[in-house]
PDB file of C-alpha atoms in Angstrom:
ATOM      1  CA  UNK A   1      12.848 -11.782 -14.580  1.00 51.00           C
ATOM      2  CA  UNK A   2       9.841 -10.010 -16.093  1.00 64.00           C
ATOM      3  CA  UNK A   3       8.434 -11.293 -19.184  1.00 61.00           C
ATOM      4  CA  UNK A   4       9.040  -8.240 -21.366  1.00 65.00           C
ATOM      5  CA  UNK A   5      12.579  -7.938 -20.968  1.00 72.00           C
ATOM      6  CA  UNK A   6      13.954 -11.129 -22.986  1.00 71.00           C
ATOM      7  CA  UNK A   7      11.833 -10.271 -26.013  1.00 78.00           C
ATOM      8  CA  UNK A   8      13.125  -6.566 -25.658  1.00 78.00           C
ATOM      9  CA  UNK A   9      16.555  -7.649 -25.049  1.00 74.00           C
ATOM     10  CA  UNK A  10      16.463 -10.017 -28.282  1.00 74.00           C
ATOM     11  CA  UNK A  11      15.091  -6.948 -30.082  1.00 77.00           C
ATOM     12  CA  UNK A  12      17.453  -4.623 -29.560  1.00 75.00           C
ATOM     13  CA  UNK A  13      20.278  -6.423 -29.724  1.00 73.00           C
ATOM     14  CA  UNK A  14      19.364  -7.713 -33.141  1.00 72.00           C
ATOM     15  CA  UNK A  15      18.690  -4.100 -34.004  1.00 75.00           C
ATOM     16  CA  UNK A  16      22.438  -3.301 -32.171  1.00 74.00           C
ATOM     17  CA  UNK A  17      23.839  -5.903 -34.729  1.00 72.00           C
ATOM     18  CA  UNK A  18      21.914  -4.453 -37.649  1.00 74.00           C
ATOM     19  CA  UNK A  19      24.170  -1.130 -36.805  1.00 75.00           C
ATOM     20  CA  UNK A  20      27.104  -3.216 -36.045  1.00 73.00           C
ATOM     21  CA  UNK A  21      26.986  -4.526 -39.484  1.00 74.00           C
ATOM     22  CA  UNK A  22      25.694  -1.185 -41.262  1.00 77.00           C
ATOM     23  CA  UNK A  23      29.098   0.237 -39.384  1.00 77.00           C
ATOM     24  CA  UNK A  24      31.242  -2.104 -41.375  1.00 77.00           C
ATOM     25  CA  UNK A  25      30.101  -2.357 -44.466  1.00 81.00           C
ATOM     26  CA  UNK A  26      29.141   0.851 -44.984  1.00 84.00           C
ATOM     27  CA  UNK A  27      32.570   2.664 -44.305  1.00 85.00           C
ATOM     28  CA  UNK A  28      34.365   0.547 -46.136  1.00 85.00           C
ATOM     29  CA  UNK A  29      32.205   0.930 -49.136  1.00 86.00           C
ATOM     30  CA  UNK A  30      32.653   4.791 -49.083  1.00 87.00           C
ATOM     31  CA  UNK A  31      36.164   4.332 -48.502  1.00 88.00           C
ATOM     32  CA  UNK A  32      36.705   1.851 -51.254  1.00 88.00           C
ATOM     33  CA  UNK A  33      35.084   4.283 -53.487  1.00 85.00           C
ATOM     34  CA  UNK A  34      36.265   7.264 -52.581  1.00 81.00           C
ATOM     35  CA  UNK A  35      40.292   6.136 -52.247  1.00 83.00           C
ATOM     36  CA  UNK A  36      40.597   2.136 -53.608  1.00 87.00           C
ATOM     37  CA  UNK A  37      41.816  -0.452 -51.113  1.00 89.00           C
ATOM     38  CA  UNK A  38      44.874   1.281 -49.403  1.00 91.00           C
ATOM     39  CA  UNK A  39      41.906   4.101 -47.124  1.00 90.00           C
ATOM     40  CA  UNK A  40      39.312   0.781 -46.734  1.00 91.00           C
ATOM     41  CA  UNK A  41      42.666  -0.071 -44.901  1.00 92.00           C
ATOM     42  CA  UNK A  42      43.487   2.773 -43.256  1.00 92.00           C
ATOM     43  CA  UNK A  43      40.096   2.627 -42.055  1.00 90.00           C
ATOM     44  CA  UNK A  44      39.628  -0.433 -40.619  1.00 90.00           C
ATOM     45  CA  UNK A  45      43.212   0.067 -39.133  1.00 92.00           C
ATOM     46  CA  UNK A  46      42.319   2.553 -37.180  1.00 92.00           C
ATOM     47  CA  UNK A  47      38.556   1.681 -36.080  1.00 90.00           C
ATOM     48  CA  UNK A  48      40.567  -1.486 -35.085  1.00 90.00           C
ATOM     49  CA  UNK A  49      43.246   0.329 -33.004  1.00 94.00           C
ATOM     50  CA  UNK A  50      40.677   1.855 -32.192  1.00 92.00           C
ATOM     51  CA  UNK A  51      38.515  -0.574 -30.302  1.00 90.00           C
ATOM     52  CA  UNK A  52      41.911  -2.596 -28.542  1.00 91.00           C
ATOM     53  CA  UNK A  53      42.335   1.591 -26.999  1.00 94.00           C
ATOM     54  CA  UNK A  54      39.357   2.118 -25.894  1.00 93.00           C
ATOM     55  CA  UNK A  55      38.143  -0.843 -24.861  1.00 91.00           C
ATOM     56  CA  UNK A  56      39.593  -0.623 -20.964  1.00 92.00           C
ATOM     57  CA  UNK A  57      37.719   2.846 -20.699  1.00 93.00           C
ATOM     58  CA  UNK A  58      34.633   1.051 -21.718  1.00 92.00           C
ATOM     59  CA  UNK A  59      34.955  -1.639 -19.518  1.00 89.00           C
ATOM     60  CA  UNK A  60      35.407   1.153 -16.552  1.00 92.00           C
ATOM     61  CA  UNK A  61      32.206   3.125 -17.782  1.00 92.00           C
ATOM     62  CA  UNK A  62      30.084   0.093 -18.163  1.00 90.00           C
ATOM     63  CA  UNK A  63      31.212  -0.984 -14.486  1.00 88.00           C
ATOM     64  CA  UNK A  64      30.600   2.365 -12.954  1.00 92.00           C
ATOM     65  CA  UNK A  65      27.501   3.110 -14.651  1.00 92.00           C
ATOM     66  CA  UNK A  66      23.840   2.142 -15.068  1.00 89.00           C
ATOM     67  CA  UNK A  67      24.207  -0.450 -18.486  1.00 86.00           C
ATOM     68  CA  UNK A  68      20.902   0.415 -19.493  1.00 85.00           C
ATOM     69  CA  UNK A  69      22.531   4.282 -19.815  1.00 90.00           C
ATOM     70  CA  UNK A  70      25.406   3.051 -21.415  1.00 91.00           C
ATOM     71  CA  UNK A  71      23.854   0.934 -24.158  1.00 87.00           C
ATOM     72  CA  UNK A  72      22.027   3.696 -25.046  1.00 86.00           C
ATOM     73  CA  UNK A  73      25.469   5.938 -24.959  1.00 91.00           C
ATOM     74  CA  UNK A  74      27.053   3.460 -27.039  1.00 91.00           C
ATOM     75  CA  UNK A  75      24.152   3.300 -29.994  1.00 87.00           C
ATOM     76  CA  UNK A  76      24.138   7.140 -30.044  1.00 90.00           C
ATOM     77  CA  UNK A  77      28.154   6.911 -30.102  1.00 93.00           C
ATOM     78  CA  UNK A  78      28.122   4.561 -33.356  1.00 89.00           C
ATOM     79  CA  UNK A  79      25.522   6.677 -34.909  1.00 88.00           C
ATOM     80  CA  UNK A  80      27.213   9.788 -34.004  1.00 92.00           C
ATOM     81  CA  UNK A  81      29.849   8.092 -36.345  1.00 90.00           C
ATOM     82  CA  UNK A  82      27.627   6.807 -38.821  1.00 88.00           C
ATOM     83  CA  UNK A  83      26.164  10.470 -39.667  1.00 90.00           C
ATOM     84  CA  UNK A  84      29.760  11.368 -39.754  1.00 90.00           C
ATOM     85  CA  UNK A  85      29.643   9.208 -43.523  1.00 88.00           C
ATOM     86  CA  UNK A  86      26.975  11.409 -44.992  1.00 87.00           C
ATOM     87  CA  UNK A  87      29.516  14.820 -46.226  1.00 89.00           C
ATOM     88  CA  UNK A  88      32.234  12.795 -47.383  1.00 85.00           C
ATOM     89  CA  UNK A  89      30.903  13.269 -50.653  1.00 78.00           C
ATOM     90  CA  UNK A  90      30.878  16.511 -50.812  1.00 84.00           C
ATOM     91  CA  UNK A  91      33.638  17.732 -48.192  1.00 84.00           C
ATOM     92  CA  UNK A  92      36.818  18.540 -49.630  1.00 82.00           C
ATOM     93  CA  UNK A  93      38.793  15.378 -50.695  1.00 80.00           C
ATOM     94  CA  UNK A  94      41.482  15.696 -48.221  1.00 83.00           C
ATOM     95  CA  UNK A  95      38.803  16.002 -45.087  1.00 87.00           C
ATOM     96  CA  UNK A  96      36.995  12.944 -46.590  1.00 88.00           C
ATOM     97  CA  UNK A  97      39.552  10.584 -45.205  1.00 91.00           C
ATOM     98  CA  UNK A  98      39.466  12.135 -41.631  1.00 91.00           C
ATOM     99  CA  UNK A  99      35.711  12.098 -41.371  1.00 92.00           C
ATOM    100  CA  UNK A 100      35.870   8.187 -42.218  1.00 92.00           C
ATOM    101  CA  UNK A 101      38.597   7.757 -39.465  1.00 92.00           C
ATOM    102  CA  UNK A 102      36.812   9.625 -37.107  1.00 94.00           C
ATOM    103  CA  UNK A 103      33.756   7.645 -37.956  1.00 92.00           C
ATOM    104  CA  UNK A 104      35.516   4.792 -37.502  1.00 91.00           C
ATOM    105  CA  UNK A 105      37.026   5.168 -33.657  1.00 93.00           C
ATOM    106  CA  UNK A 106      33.550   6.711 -32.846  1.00 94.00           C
ATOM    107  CA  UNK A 107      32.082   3.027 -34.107  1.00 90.00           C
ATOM    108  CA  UNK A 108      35.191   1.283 -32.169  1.00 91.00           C
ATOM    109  CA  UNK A 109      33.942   3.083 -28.660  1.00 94.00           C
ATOM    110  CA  UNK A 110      30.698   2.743 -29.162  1.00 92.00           C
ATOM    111  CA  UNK A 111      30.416  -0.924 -29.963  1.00 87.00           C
ATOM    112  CA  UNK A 112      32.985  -1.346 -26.816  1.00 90.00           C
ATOM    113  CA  UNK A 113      30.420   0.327 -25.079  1.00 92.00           C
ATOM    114  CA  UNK A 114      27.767  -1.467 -25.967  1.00 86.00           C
ATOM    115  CA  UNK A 115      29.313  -5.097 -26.058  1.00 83.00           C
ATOM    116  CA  UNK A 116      29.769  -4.380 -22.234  1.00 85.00           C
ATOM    117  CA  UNK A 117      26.550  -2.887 -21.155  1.00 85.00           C
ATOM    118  CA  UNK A 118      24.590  -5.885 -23.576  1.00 79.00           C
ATOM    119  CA  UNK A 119      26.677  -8.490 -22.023  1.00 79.00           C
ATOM    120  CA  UNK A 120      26.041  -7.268 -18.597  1.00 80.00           C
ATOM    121  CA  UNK A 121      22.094  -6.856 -19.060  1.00 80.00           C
ATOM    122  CA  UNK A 122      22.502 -10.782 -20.527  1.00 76.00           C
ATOM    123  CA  UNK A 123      23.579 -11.488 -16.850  1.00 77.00           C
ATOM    124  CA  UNK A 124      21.129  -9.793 -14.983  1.00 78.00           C
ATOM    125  CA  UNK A 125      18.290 -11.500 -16.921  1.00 76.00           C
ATOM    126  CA  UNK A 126      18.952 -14.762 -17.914  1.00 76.00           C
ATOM    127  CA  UNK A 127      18.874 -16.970 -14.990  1.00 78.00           C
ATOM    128  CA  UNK A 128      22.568 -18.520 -14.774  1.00 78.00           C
ATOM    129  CA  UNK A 129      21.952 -22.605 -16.096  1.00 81.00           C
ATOM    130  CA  UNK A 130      20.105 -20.642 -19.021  1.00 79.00           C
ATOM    131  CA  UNK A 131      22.770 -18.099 -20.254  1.00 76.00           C
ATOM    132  CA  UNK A 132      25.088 -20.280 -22.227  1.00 80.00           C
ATOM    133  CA  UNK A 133      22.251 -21.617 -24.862  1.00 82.00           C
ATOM    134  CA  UNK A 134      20.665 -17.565 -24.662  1.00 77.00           C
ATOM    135  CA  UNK A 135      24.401 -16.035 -25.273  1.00 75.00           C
ATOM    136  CA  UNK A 136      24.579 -18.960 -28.541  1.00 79.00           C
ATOM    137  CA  UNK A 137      21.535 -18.751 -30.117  1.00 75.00           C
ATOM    138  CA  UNK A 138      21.478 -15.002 -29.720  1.00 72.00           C
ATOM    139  CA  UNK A 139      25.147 -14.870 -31.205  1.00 73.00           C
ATOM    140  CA  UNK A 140      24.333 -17.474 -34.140  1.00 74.00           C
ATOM    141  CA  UNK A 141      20.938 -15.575 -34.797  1.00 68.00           C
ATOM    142  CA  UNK A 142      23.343 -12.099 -34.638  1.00 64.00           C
ATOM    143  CA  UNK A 143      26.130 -13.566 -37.074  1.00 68.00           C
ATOM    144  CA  UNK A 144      23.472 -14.414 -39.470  1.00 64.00           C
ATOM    145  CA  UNK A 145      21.951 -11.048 -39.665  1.00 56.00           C
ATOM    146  CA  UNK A 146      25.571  -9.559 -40.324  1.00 54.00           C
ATOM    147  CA  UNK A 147      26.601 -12.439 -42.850  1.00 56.00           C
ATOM    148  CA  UNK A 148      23.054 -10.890 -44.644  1.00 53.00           C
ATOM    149  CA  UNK A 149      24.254  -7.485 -45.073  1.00 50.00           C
ATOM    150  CA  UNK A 150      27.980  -8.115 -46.242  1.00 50.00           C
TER     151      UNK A 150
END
């Protein structure tokens, strides 16, 4: 293992996260205010539905392909979808709604994607007695950046 790629890894997935959370908060919010409680639900329905769909075509992609290539696939995925957020305000009413669905399943894939390729990349360079105290303090360290912007 080279000495750069823990800190980098720690980095960016903190940074993934920070998205991660950004991608559920901030939906939600716009849907909230743009159609009460019954679109945040619709919303998170479908990202949701989303994410149980898609996640076997993930799991084939990040198999088949380089996971540095797909972790970068899946952050421009779920900010693909976040950019998606910005002309609900001022798109007609009725295509506000499908832009925040959209945004949603587009948030779903990507985070499938990136779970995978992040997970694999974990594997490949933490040595193996190491990666259960890594994977927990990284997760703990995660949770408590998304607990911060909820």
């Amino acid at each position: 293992m080279r000495a750069f790629e823990r800190p980098l890894f720690i980095a960016f997935s903190c940074a993934s996260f920070f998205i991660v959370g950004v991608g559920i908060v901030l939906p939600a919010w716009i849907a909230f205010h743009g159609g009460g409680s019954r679109l945040v639900g619709l919303v998170l329905l479908s990202s949701s539905v989303a994410g149980l769909l898609l996640a076997p075509v993930a799991g084939h992609l990040v198999d088949r392909h380089d996971r540095r290539t797909v972790t970068v696939a899946g952050q421009m995925i779920r900010a693909l979808g976040l950019f998606l957020l910005a002309p609900t305000g001022i798109v007609a009413e009725s295509l506000s709604p499908v832009l925040l669905i959209v945004s949603g399943v587009l948030g779903a894939f990507g985070f499938a994607l990136l779970a995978g390729s992040l997970s694999g990349i974990l594997q490949a360079i933490v040595p193996e007695a190491q990666r259960i105290g890594f994977a927990l303090r990284l997760s703990l360290f995660n949770q408590a950046g998304l607990i911060r912007l909820a």
